[in-house]
Amino acid sequence: TSRLSTGGRGFNSRRLHQPTAKKPLISGAFFVYTANNFQKVSTNCQRGEKLDSFSLNSMLELLHEIPSPPDTVLAAITAALITLFGIHLQNRSNFRQLQERLDQERVERSTQRKIELRRETYLKAEKDLVDMQVFLGQMPTLFRQGEFSTESLNNFTASAGQVQLISEIETAKVAGELATQLGEAYLEGLRQLIPFIQLSNELAETEEHLNVARTESKRLILEITTWHEKAEQNHDEYNRLNHSFEFWNRKSQEHLLKKANLEASRIKLELQHSEWLVEKLKMAHQVTTELRSSLRQELEFEEGKEEFGQLAAKNSDRIIAKLKEFNKALEKEISDSGNTQS
């Protein structure tokens, strides 16, 4: 009672019997104070200083005043933590699977684009390769016909460069080797055209002389016919016309025989060119077959690889054999024609 009346107020019995509110476990001021001490202790520990006994006691008192939670609360918290951890594992697994699937799809798209690009390039390269081989065989004929062009060479060179750019390293090496061999064959073919050029000039000159001789022979025949129709008795005129006709007729026969000999020489040159082409095809056959097999492999045509190589070799041997047979027949015909002209 004396404690209650200390504040200068009188005694009040009702205040004594009023029910008092339950004292909270931890007052707000005490909690704030203890939290500040805890922060101070943490800072001192980080600095390596000794702990204040009063601060340490305040922390221990705070921990002592915190009531222990019920078992159901602990179980709920534990279950929630386990569930959260399971969700985390599941999300991480899903993310890993999604990442792997995206990587696989990206690789598949890249592979598909590469195959499509290679398919277009390789098919064009195969066409240009065949055109280049045909062009090498027809170089003399194309030159004689005035249709000689380097379009096939340019297309093949561009295709070979594209193949080396997008193909695997081994395929690029084979493509480079084949392009080098055919490039050398083209240069050697140009060198072989020099006799054809000289022969063509001689043929053109002989043809011109032959046309002049034939024109003069026809003119003289016409004049002789006119002289007979007039029934003139001037035999000197007739002898002059007849002598001129015999001269131009003899020239015409000489130019005609020279033209035939030049044509025979041209055929011999073409025969030599054909034989040279056979040797070049034999040299390039292995590289060509290897390149085609590599292109099929990169386009994922793995089946029948060995059979394809054997079939390509067999076809190449058949073509070379036919060319040799044709060359022998042509050589025999040239020989027979020369004997007939003699």
mmCIF file of C-alpha atoms in Angstrom:
data_model
loop_
_atom_site.group_PDB
_atom_site.id
_atom_site.type_symbol
_atom_site.label_atom_id
_atom_site.label_comp_id
_atom_site.label_asym_id
_atom_site.label_seq_id
_atom_site.Cartn_x
_atom_site.Cartn_y
_atom_site.Cartn_z
ATOM 1 C CA THR A 1 0.000 0.000 0.000
ATOM 2 C CA SER A 2 2.777 2.398 0.759
ATOM 3 C CA ARG A 3 4.227 1.672 -2.683
ATOM 4 C CA LEU A 4 0.930 2.486 -4.375
ATOM 5 C CA SER A 5 0.506 5.781 -2.529
ATOM 6 C CA THR A 6 3.949 7.024 -3.236
ATOM 7 C CA GLY A 7 2.887 8.940 -6.300
ATOM 8 C CA GLY A 8 1.012 11.524 -4.185
ATOM 9 C CA ARG A 9 -2.407 9.939 -4.610
ATOM 10 C CA GLY A 10 -4.551 8.565 -1.887
ATOM 11 C CA PHE A 11 -5.354 4.982 -1.141
ATOM 12 C CA ASN A 12 -7.867 3.402 -3.537
ATOM 13 C CA SER A 13 -9.146 -0.026 -2.577
ATOM 14 C CA ARG A 14 -10.715 -0.614 -5.989
ATOM 15 C CA ARG A 15 -7.344 -0.345 -7.635
ATOM 16 C CA LEU A 16 -6.013 -2.985 -5.333
ATOM 17 C CA HIS A 17 -8.699 -5.485 -6.253
ATOM 18 C CA GLN A 18 -8.734 -4.732 -10.032
ATOM 19 C CA PRO A 19 -7.453 -7.630 -12.121
ATOM 20 C CA THR A 20 -4.107 -6.831 -13.630
ATOM 21 C CA ALA A 21 -3.219 -7.631 -17.240
ATOM 22 C CA LYS A 22 -0.857 -10.520 -17.860
ATOM 23 C CA LYS A 23 2.683 -9.295 -18.068
ATOM 24 C CA PRO A 24 4.153 -9.792 -21.512
ATOM 25 C CA LEU A 25 7.093 -12.133 -21.739
ATOM 26 C CA ILE A 26 9.319 -9.551 -23.341
ATOM 27 C CA SER A 27 8.636 -5.856 -23.347
ATOM 28 C CA GLY A 28 9.240 -3.902 -26.516
ATOM 29 C CA ALA A 29 11.836 -1.679 -24.932
ATOM 30 C CA PHE A 30 13.720 -4.658 -23.545
ATOM 31 C CA PHE A 31 13.668 -6.351 -26.957
ATOM 32 C CA VAL A 32 14.998 -3.250 -28.703
ATOM 33 C CA TYR A 33 17.655 -2.815 -26.075
ATOM 34 C CA THR A 34 18.735 -6.425 -26.315
ATOM 35 C CA ALA A 35 18.768 -6.311 -30.097
ATOM 36 C CA ASN A 36 21.047 -3.299 -30.007
ATOM 37 C CA ASN A 37 23.350 -5.113 -27.610
ATOM 38 C CA PHE A 38 23.357 -8.124 -29.918
ATOM 39 C CA GLN A 39 24.409 -5.905 -32.823
ATOM 40 C CA LYS A 40 27.098 -4.352 -30.640
ATOM 41 C CA VAL A 41 28.372 -7.784 -29.607
ATOM 42 C CA SER A 42 28.466 -8.919 -33.250
ATOM 43 C CA THR A 43 30.456 -5.836 -34.235
ATOM 44 C CA ASN A 44 32.906 -6.367 -31.368
ATOM 45 C CA CYS A 45 33.336 -10.020 -32.339
ATOM 46 C CA GLN A 46 34.097 -9.050 -35.891
ATOM 47 C CA ARG A 47 36.698 -6.583 -34.620
ATOM 48 C CA GLY A 48 38.220 -9.214 -32.340
ATOM 49 C CA GLU A 49 37.314 -7.337 -29.078
ATOM 50 C CA LYS A 50 36.276 -9.003 -25.850
ATOM 51 C CA LEU A 51 32.610 -9.444 -25.032
ATOM 52 C CA ASP A 52 30.930 -7.121 -22.558
ATOM 53 C CA SER A 53 29.554 -9.160 -19.639
ATOM 54 C CA PHE A 54 26.452 -7.027 -19.366
ATOM 55 C CA SER A 55 25.702 -7.328 -23.073
ATOM 56 C CA LEU A 56 26.268 -11.053 -22.957
ATOM 57 C CA ASN A 57 23.917 -11.417 -20.026
ATOM 58 C CA SER A 58 21.264 -9.417 -21.869
ATOM 59 C CA MET A 59 21.507 -11.735 -24.835
ATOM 60 C CA LEU A 60 21.260 -14.813 -22.645
ATOM 61 C CA GLU A 61 18.261 -13.337 -20.860
ATOM 62 C CA LEU A 62 16.613 -12.643 -24.220
ATOM 63 C CA LEU A 63 17.113 -16.223 -25.332
ATOM 64 C CA HIS A 64 15.838 -17.461 -21.976
ATOM 65 C CA GLU A 65 12.683 -15.338 -22.177
ATOM 66 C CA ILE A 66 11.758 -16.613 -25.692
ATOM 67 C CA PRO A 67 9.191 -19.375 -25.142
ATOM 68 C CA SER A 68 9.657 -22.776 -26.877
ATOM 69 C CA PRO A 69 7.199 -23.266 -29.763
ATOM 70 C CA PRO A 70 4.750 -26.188 -29.626
ATOM 71 C CA ASP A 71 5.595 -29.455 -31.420
ATOM 72 C CA THR A 72 2.872 -28.890 -33.997
ATOM 73 C CA VAL A 73 4.464 -25.601 -35.013
ATOM 74 C CA LEU A 74 7.840 -27.276 -35.361
ATOM 75 C CA ALA A 75 6.325 -30.052 -37.449
ATOM 76 C CA ALA A 76 4.557 -27.552 -39.698
ATOM 77 C CA ILE A 77 7.739 -25.555 -40.141
ATOM 78 C CA THR A 78 9.725 -28.710 -40.862
ATOM 79 C CA ALA A 79 7.144 -29.894 -43.400
ATOM 80 C CA ALA A 80 7.122 -26.502 -45.057
ATOM 81 C CA LEU A 81 10.912 -26.476 -45.273
ATOM 82 C CA ILE A 82 10.957 -30.011 -46.722
ATOM 83 C CA THR A 83 8.274 -29.047 -49.248
ATOM 84 C CA LEU A 84 10.151 -25.906 -50.185
ATOM 85 C CA PHE A 85 13.349 -27.897 -50.620
ATOM 86 C CA GLY A 86 11.522 -30.460 -52.791
ATOM 87 C CA ILE A 87 10.049 -27.719 -54.951
ATOM 88 C CA HIS A 88 13.502 -26.225 -55.296
ATOM 89 C CA LEU A 89 14.929 -29.570 -56.419
ATOM 90 C CA GLN A 90 12.050 -30.083 -58.842
ATOM 91 C CA ASN A 91 12.454 -26.607 -60.312
ATOM 92 C CA ARG A 92 16.167 -27.107 -60.696
ATOM 93 C CA SER A 93 15.579 -30.464 -62.408
ATOM 94 C CA ASN A 94 12.957 -28.939 -64.717
ATOM 95 C CA PHE A 95 15.286 -26.063 -65.545
ATOM 96 C CA ARG A 96 18.112 -28.476 -66.332
ATOM 97 C CA GLN A 97 15.852 -30.585 -68.568
ATOM 98 C CA LEU A 98 14.550 -27.478 -70.314
ATOM 99 C CA GLN A 99 18.090 -26.219 -70.863
ATOM 100 C CA GLU A 100 19.166 -29.591 -72.264
ATOM 101 C CA ARG A 101 16.139 -29.700 -74.562
ATOM 102 C CA LEU A 102 16.806 -26.182 -75.817
ATOM 103 C CA ASP A 103 20.464 -27.021 -76.417
ATOM 104 C CA GLN A 104 19.490 -30.173 -78.285
ATOM 105 C CA GLU A 105 16.949 -28.314 -80.425
ATOM 106 C CA ARG A 106 19.515 -25.616 -81.166
ATOM 107 C CA VAL A 107 22.047 -28.252 -82.233
ATOM 108 C CA GLU A 108 19.433 -30.022 -84.366
ATOM 109 C CA ARG A 109 18.402 -26.766 -86.074
ATOM 110 C CA SER A 110 22.015 -25.879 -86.702
ATOM 111 C CA THR A 111 22.713 -29.350 -88.103
ATOM 112 C CA GLN A 112 19.628 -29.212 -90.320
ATOM 113 C CA ARG A 113 20.597 -25.782 -91.694
ATOM 114 C CA LYS A 114 24.095 -27.051 -92.340
ATOM 115 C CA ILE A 115 22.793 -30.123 -94.186
ATOM 116 C CA GLU A 116 20.396 -28.057 -96.319
ATOM 117 C CA LEU A 117 23.144 -25.581 -97.206
ATOM 118 C CA ARG A 118 25.555 -28.376 -98.020
ATOM 119 C CA ARG A 119 22.982 -30.238 -100.097
ATOM 120 C CA GLU A 120 22.399 -27.248 -102.384
ATOM 121 C CA THR A 121 26.103 -26.488 -102.653
ATOM 122 C CA TYR A 122 27.186 -30.090 -103.217
ATOM 123 C CA LEU A 123 24.568 -30.794 -105.876
ATOM 124 C CA LYS A 124 25.629 -27.690 -107.783
ATOM 125 C CA ALA A 125 29.288 -28.666 -107.352
ATOM 126 C CA GLU A 126 28.567 -32.121 -108.811
ATOM 127 C CA LYS A 127 26.897 -30.568 -111.858
ATOM 128 C CA ASP A 128 29.777 -28.133 -112.353
ATOM 129 C CA LEU A 129 32.281 -30.986 -112.002
ATOM 130 C CA VAL A 130 30.600 -32.960 -114.801
ATOM 131 C CA ASP A 131 30.414 -29.838 -116.986
ATOM 132 C CA MET A 132 34.115 -29.213 -116.377
ATOM 133 C CA GLN A 133 35.058 -32.757 -117.414
ATOM 134 C CA VAL A 134 32.926 -32.491 -120.566
ATOM 135 C CA PHE A 135 34.467 -29.100 -121.316
ATOM 136 C CA LEU A 136 37.988 -30.545 -121.115
ATOM 137 C CA GLY A 137 37.029 -33.209 -123.645
ATOM 138 C CA GLN A 138 35.380 -30.748 -126.042
ATOM 139 C CA MET A 139 37.977 -27.976 -125.948
ATOM 140 C CA PRO A 140 39.230 -28.546 -129.556
ATOM 141 C CA THR A 141 35.697 -28.885 -130.950
ATOM 142 C CA LEU A 142 34.433 -25.812 -129.139
ATOM 143 C CA PHE A 143 37.425 -23.822 -130.341
ATOM 144 C CA ARG A 144 36.892 -24.941 -133.938
ATOM 145 C CA GLN A 145 33.209 -24.032 -133.789
ATOM 146 C CA GLY A 146 33.917 -20.649 -132.259
ATOM 147 C CA GLU A 147 32.040 -21.540 -129.053
ATOM 148 C CA PHE A 148 35.019 -21.721 -126.704
ATOM 149 C CA SER A 149 34.126 -20.242 -123.314
ATOM 150 C CA THR A 150 35.524 -20.405 -119.774
ATOM 151 C CA GLU A 151 32.072 -20.480 -118.166
ATOM 152 C CA SER A 152 32.429 -24.132 -117.122
ATOM 153 C CA LEU A 153 35.824 -23.439 -115.588
ATOM 154 C CA ASN A 154 34.538 -20.402 -113.702
ATOM 155 C CA ASN A 155 31.510 -22.275 -112.352
ATOM 156 C CA PHE A 156 33.587 -25.248 -111.228
ATOM 157 C CA THR A 157 36.176 -23.036 -109.547
ATOM 158 C CA ALA A 158 33.466 -21.163 -107.642
ATOM 159 C CA SER A 159 31.729 -24.396 -106.594
ATOM 160 C CA ALA A 160 35.006 -25.938 -105.442
ATOM 161 C CA GLY A 161 35.672 -22.869 -103.309
ATOM 162 C CA GLN A 162 32.204 -23.067 -101.748
ATOM 163 C CA VAL A 163 32.657 -26.766 -100.984
ATOM 164 C CA GLN A 164 35.974 -26.056 -99.253
ATOM 165 C CA LEU A 165 34.323 -23.266 -97.265
ATOM 166 C CA ILE A 166 31.419 -25.237 -95.727
ATOM 167 C CA SER A 167 32.652 -28.838 -95.744
ATOM 168 C CA GLU A 168 34.630 -30.789 -93.177
ATOM 169 C CA ILE A 169 38.398 -30.459 -93.234
ATOM 170 C CA GLU A 170 39.031 -33.813 -94.948
ATOM 171 C CA THR A 171 36.418 -33.117 -97.625
ATOM 172 C CA ALA A 172 37.881 -29.644 -98.158
ATOM 173 C CA LYS A 173 41.323 -31.165 -98.740
ATOM 174 C CA VAL A 174 39.972 -33.602 -101.340
ATOM 175 C CA ALA A 175 37.993 -30.840 -103.074
ATOM 176 C CA GLY A 176 41.094 -28.657 -103.190
ATOM 177 C CA GLU A 177 43.154 -31.489 -104.664
ATOM 178 C CA LEU A 178 40.559 -32.177 -107.377
ATOM 179 C CA ALA A 179 40.266 -28.477 -108.222
ATOM 180 C CA THR A 180 44.059 -28.309 -108.546
ATOM 181 C CA GLN A 181 44.215 -31.342 -110.839
ATOM 182 C CA LEU A 182 41.459 -30.092 -113.129
ATOM 183 C CA GLY A 183 42.998 -26.617 -113.160
ATOM 184 C CA GLU A 184 46.287 -28.098 -114.278
ATOM 185 C CA ALA A 185 44.427 -30.134 -116.910
ATOM 186 C CA TYR A 186 42.785 -26.954 -118.204
ATOM 187 C CA LEU A 187 46.138 -25.188 -118.555
ATOM 188 C CA GLU A 188 47.627 -28.211 -120.301
ATOM 189 C CA GLY A 189 44.570 -28.332 -122.561
ATOM 190 C CA LEU A 190 45.181 -24.713 -123.525
ATOM 191 C CA ARG A 191 48.731 -25.616 -124.449
ATOM 192 C CA GLN A 192 47.402 -28.424 -126.628
ATOM 193 C CA LEU A 193 45.198 -25.929 -128.455
ATOM 194 C CA ILE A 194 48.230 -24.231 -130.002
ATOM 195 C CA PRO A 195 48.533 -26.831 -132.827
ATOM 196 C CA PHE A 196 44.783 -26.559 -133.339
ATOM 197 C CA ILE A 197 45.091 -22.800 -133.722
ATOM 198 C CA GLN A 198 47.857 -23.142 -136.305
ATOM 199 C CA LEU A 199 45.922 -25.835 -138.138
ATOM 200 C CA SER A 200 42.760 -23.754 -138.110
ATOM 201 C CA ASN A 201 44.623 -20.821 -139.668
ATOM 202 C CA GLU A 202 46.002 -23.051 -142.405
ATOM 203 C CA LEU A 203 42.568 -24.555 -143.027
ATOM 204 C CA ALA A 204 41.001 -21.112 -143.289
ATOM 205 C CA GLU A 205 43.679 -19.980 -145.738
ATOM 206 C CA THR A 206 43.362 -23.154 -147.821
ATOM 207 C CA GLU A 207 39.595 -22.835 -147.856
ATOM 208 C CA GLU A 208 39.908 -19.292 -149.108
ATOM 209 C CA HIS A 209 42.296 -20.306 -151.902
ATOM 210 C CA LEU A 210 40.050 -23.227 -152.795
ATOM 211 C CA ASN A 211 37.048 -20.948 -153.129
ATOM 212 C CA VAL A 212 39.008 -18.585 -155.369
ATOM 213 C CA ALA A 213 40.143 -21.462 -157.594
ATOM 214 C CA ARG A 214 36.620 -22.881 -157.852
ATOM 215 C CA THR A 215 35.193 -19.470 -158.656
ATOM 216 C CA GLU A 216 37.735 -18.935 -161.435
ATOM 217 C CA SER A 217 37.141 -22.453 -162.804
ATOM 218 C CA LYS A 218 33.392 -21.848 -162.953
ATOM 219 C CA ARG A 219 33.917 -18.497 -164.677
ATOM 220 C CA LEU A 220 36.193 -20.033 -167.288
ATOM 221 C CA ILE A 221 33.766 -22.898 -167.925
ATOM 222 C CA LEU A 222 31.060 -20.323 -168.539
ATOM 223 C CA GLU A 223 33.269 -18.382 -170.984
ATOM 224 C CA ILE A 224 34.234 -21.571 -172.849
ATOM 225 C CA THR A 225 30.588 -22.525 -173.120
ATOM 226 C CA THR A 226 29.797 -19.077 -174.477
ATOM 227 C CA TRP A 227 32.633 -19.377 -177.004
ATOM 228 C CA HIS A 228 31.201 -22.717 -178.263
ATOM 229 C CA GLU A 229 27.733 -21.244 -178.579
ATOM 230 C CA LYS A 230 29.019 -18.391 -180.718
ATOM 231 C CA ALA A 231 30.803 -20.879 -182.997
ATOM 232 C CA GLU A 232 33.727 -18.577 -183.315
ATOM 233 C CA GLN A 233 36.861 -19.726 -185.161
ATOM 234 C CA ASN A 234 39.300 -17.858 -182.905
ATOM 235 C CA HIS A 235 41.198 -20.813 -181.560
ATOM 236 C CA ASP A 236 43.713 -18.622 -179.754
ATOM 237 C CA GLU A 237 40.956 -17.365 -177.475
ATOM 238 C CA TYR A 238 39.823 -20.901 -176.837
ATOM 239 C CA ASN A 239 43.340 -22.058 -176.053
ATOM 240 C CA ARG A 240 43.782 -19.174 -173.652
ATOM 241 C CA LEU A 241 40.510 -19.983 -171.854
ATOM 242 C CA ASN A 242 41.260 -23.671 -171.804
ATOM 243 C CA HIS A 243 44.773 -23.114 -170.455
ATOM 244 C CA SER A 244 43.452 -20.866 -167.676
ATOM 245 C CA PHE A 245 40.742 -23.374 -166.811
ATOM 246 C CA GLU A 246 43.290 -26.180 -166.499
ATOM 247 C CA PHE A 247 45.457 -23.983 -164.279
ATOM 248 C CA TRP A 248 42.636 -23.067 -161.868
ATOM 249 C CA ASN A 249 41.260 -26.559 -161.936
ATOM 250 C CA ARG A 250 44.681 -27.913 -160.997
ATOM 251 C CA LYS A 251 44.920 -25.327 -158.204
ATOM 252 C CA SER A 252 41.509 -26.303 -157.008
ATOM 253 C CA GLN A 253 42.537 -29.950 -156.809
ATOM 254 C CA GLU A 254 45.727 -29.036 -154.963
ATOM 255 C CA HIS A 255 43.868 -26.939 -152.396
ATOM 256 C CA LEU A 256 41.236 -29.618 -152.019
ATOM 257 C CA LEU A 257 43.904 -32.250 -151.334
ATOM 258 C CA LYS A 258 45.651 -29.915 -148.891
ATOM 259 C CA LYS A 259 42.377 -29.315 -147.111
ATOM 260 C CA ALA A 260 41.820 -33.067 -146.835
ATOM 261 C CA ASN A 261 45.307 -33.535 -145.388
ATOM 262 C CA LEU A 262 44.739 -30.723 -142.902
ATOM 263 C CA GLU A 263 41.431 -32.287 -141.868
ATOM 264 C CA ALA A 264 43.220 -35.586 -141.327
ATOM 265 C CA SER A 265 45.837 -33.792 -139.220
ATOM 266 C CA ARG A 266 43.068 -32.176 -137.201
ATOM 267 C CA ILE A 267 41.514 -35.565 -136.534
ATOM 268 C CA LYS A 268 44.898 -36.869 -135.400
ATOM 269 C CA LEU A 269 45.244 -33.943 -133.027
ATOM 270 C CA GLU A 270 41.784 -34.610 -131.643
ATOM 271 C CA LEU A 271 42.775 -38.255 -131.229
ATOM 272 C CA GLN A 272 45.829 -37.199 -129.264
ATOM 273 C CA HIS A 273 43.678 -34.902 -127.169
ATOM 274 C CA SER A 274 41.276 -37.757 -126.474
ATOM 275 C CA GLU A 275 44.138 -40.006 -125.372
ATOM 276 C CA TRP A 276 45.421 -37.233 -123.124
ATOM 277 C CA LEU A 277 41.946 -36.831 -121.655
ATOM 278 C CA VAL A 278 41.787 -40.560 -120.854
ATOM 279 C CA GLU A 279 45.019 -40.296 -118.868
ATOM 280 C CA LYS A 280 43.782 -37.214 -117.025
ATOM 281 C CA LEU A 281 40.514 -38.928 -116.123
ATOM 282 C CA LYS A 282 42.434 -41.925 -114.821
ATOM 283 C CA MET A 283 44.561 -39.656 -112.636
ATOM 284 C CA ALA A 284 41.551 -37.726 -111.300
ATOM 285 C CA HIS A 285 39.341 -40.802 -110.926
ATOM 286 C CA GLN A 286 40.444 -41.723 -107.401
ATOM 287 C CA VAL A 287 40.166 -38.159 -106.106
ATOM 288 C CA THR A 288 36.766 -37.710 -107.760
ATOM 289 C CA THR A 289 35.406 -40.916 -106.222
ATOM 290 C CA GLU A 290 36.793 -39.982 -102.806
ATOM 291 C CA LEU A 291 35.204 -36.532 -103.016
ATOM 292 C CA ARG A 292 31.807 -37.921 -103.969
ATOM 293 C CA SER A 293 31.941 -40.449 -101.123
ATOM 294 C CA SER A 294 32.807 -37.666 -98.653
ATOM 295 C CA LEU A 295 29.951 -35.509 -99.918
ATOM 296 C CA ARG A 296 27.504 -38.399 -99.512
ATOM 297 C CA GLN A 297 28.751 -38.979 -95.989
ATOM 298 C CA GLU A 298 28.296 -35.345 -94.987
ATOM 299 C CA LEU A 299 24.777 -35.425 -96.439
ATOM 300 C CA GLU A 300 24.133 -38.450 -94.154
ATOM 301 C CA PHE A 301 23.854 -40.956 -96.997
ATOM 302 C CA GLU A 302 25.836 -43.582 -95.161
ATOM 303 C CA GLU A 303 24.143 -46.638 -96.646
ATOM 304 C CA GLY A 304 25.887 -48.322 -99.535
ATOM 305 C CA LYS A 305 29.106 -46.336 -99.167
ATOM 306 C CA GLU A 306 31.412 -49.179 -100.203
ATOM 307 C CA GLU A 307 29.044 -50.239 -102.962
ATOM 308 C CA PHE A 308 28.931 -46.677 -104.259
ATOM 309 C CA GLY A 309 32.727 -46.506 -104.417
ATOM 310 C CA GLN A 310 32.978 -49.822 -106.244
ATOM 311 C CA LEU A 311 30.257 -48.848 -108.691
ATOM 312 C CA ALA A 312 31.904 -45.488 -109.401
ATOM 313 C CA ALA A 313 35.238 -47.195 -110.061
ATOM 314 C CA LYS A 314 33.574 -49.740 -112.356
ATOM 315 C CA ASN A 315 31.764 -47.040 -114.354
ATOM 316 C CA SER A 316 34.926 -44.998 -114.696
ATOM 317 C CA ASP A 317 36.852 -48.026 -115.969
ATOM 318 C CA ARG A 318 34.114 -48.713 -118.521
ATOM 319 C CA ILE A 319 34.190 -45.121 -119.787
ATOM 320 C CA ILE A 320 37.977 -45.144 -120.105
ATOM 321 C CA ALA A 321 37.858 -48.488 -121.930
ATOM 322 C CA LYS A 322 35.267 -47.128 -124.384
ATOM 323 C CA LEU A 323 37.389 -44.048 -125.019
ATOM 324 C CA LYS A 324 40.407 -46.203 -125.753
ATOM 325 C CA GLU A 325 38.340 -48.351 -128.100
ATOM 326 C CA PHE A 326 37.053 -45.257 -129.882
ATOM 327 C CA ASN A 327 40.584 -43.893 -130.212
ATOM 328 C CA LYS A 328 41.831 -47.112 -131.808
ATOM 329 C CA ALA A 329 38.934 -47.165 -134.298
ATOM 330 C CA LEU A 330 39.508 -43.526 -135.162
ATOM 331 C CA GLU A 331 43.214 -44.084 -135.624
ATOM 332 C CA LYS A 332 42.531 -47.014 -137.996
ATOM 333 C CA GLU A 333 40.075 -44.896 -139.989
ATOM 334 C CA ILE A 334 42.637 -42.125 -140.315
ATOM 335 C CA SER A 335 45.226 -44.612 -141.525
ATOM 336 C CA ASP A 336 42.852 -46.107 -144.105
ATOM 337 C CA SER A 337 41.846 -42.643 -145.302
ATOM 338 C CA GLY A 338 45.484 -41.694 -145.757
ATOM 339 C CA ASN A 339 46.158 -44.799 -147.829
ATOM 340 C CA THR A 340 43.109 -44.080 -150.003
ATOM 341 C CA GLN A 341 44.225 -40.506 -150.649
ATOM 342 C CA SER A 342 47.700 -41.738 -151.592
#
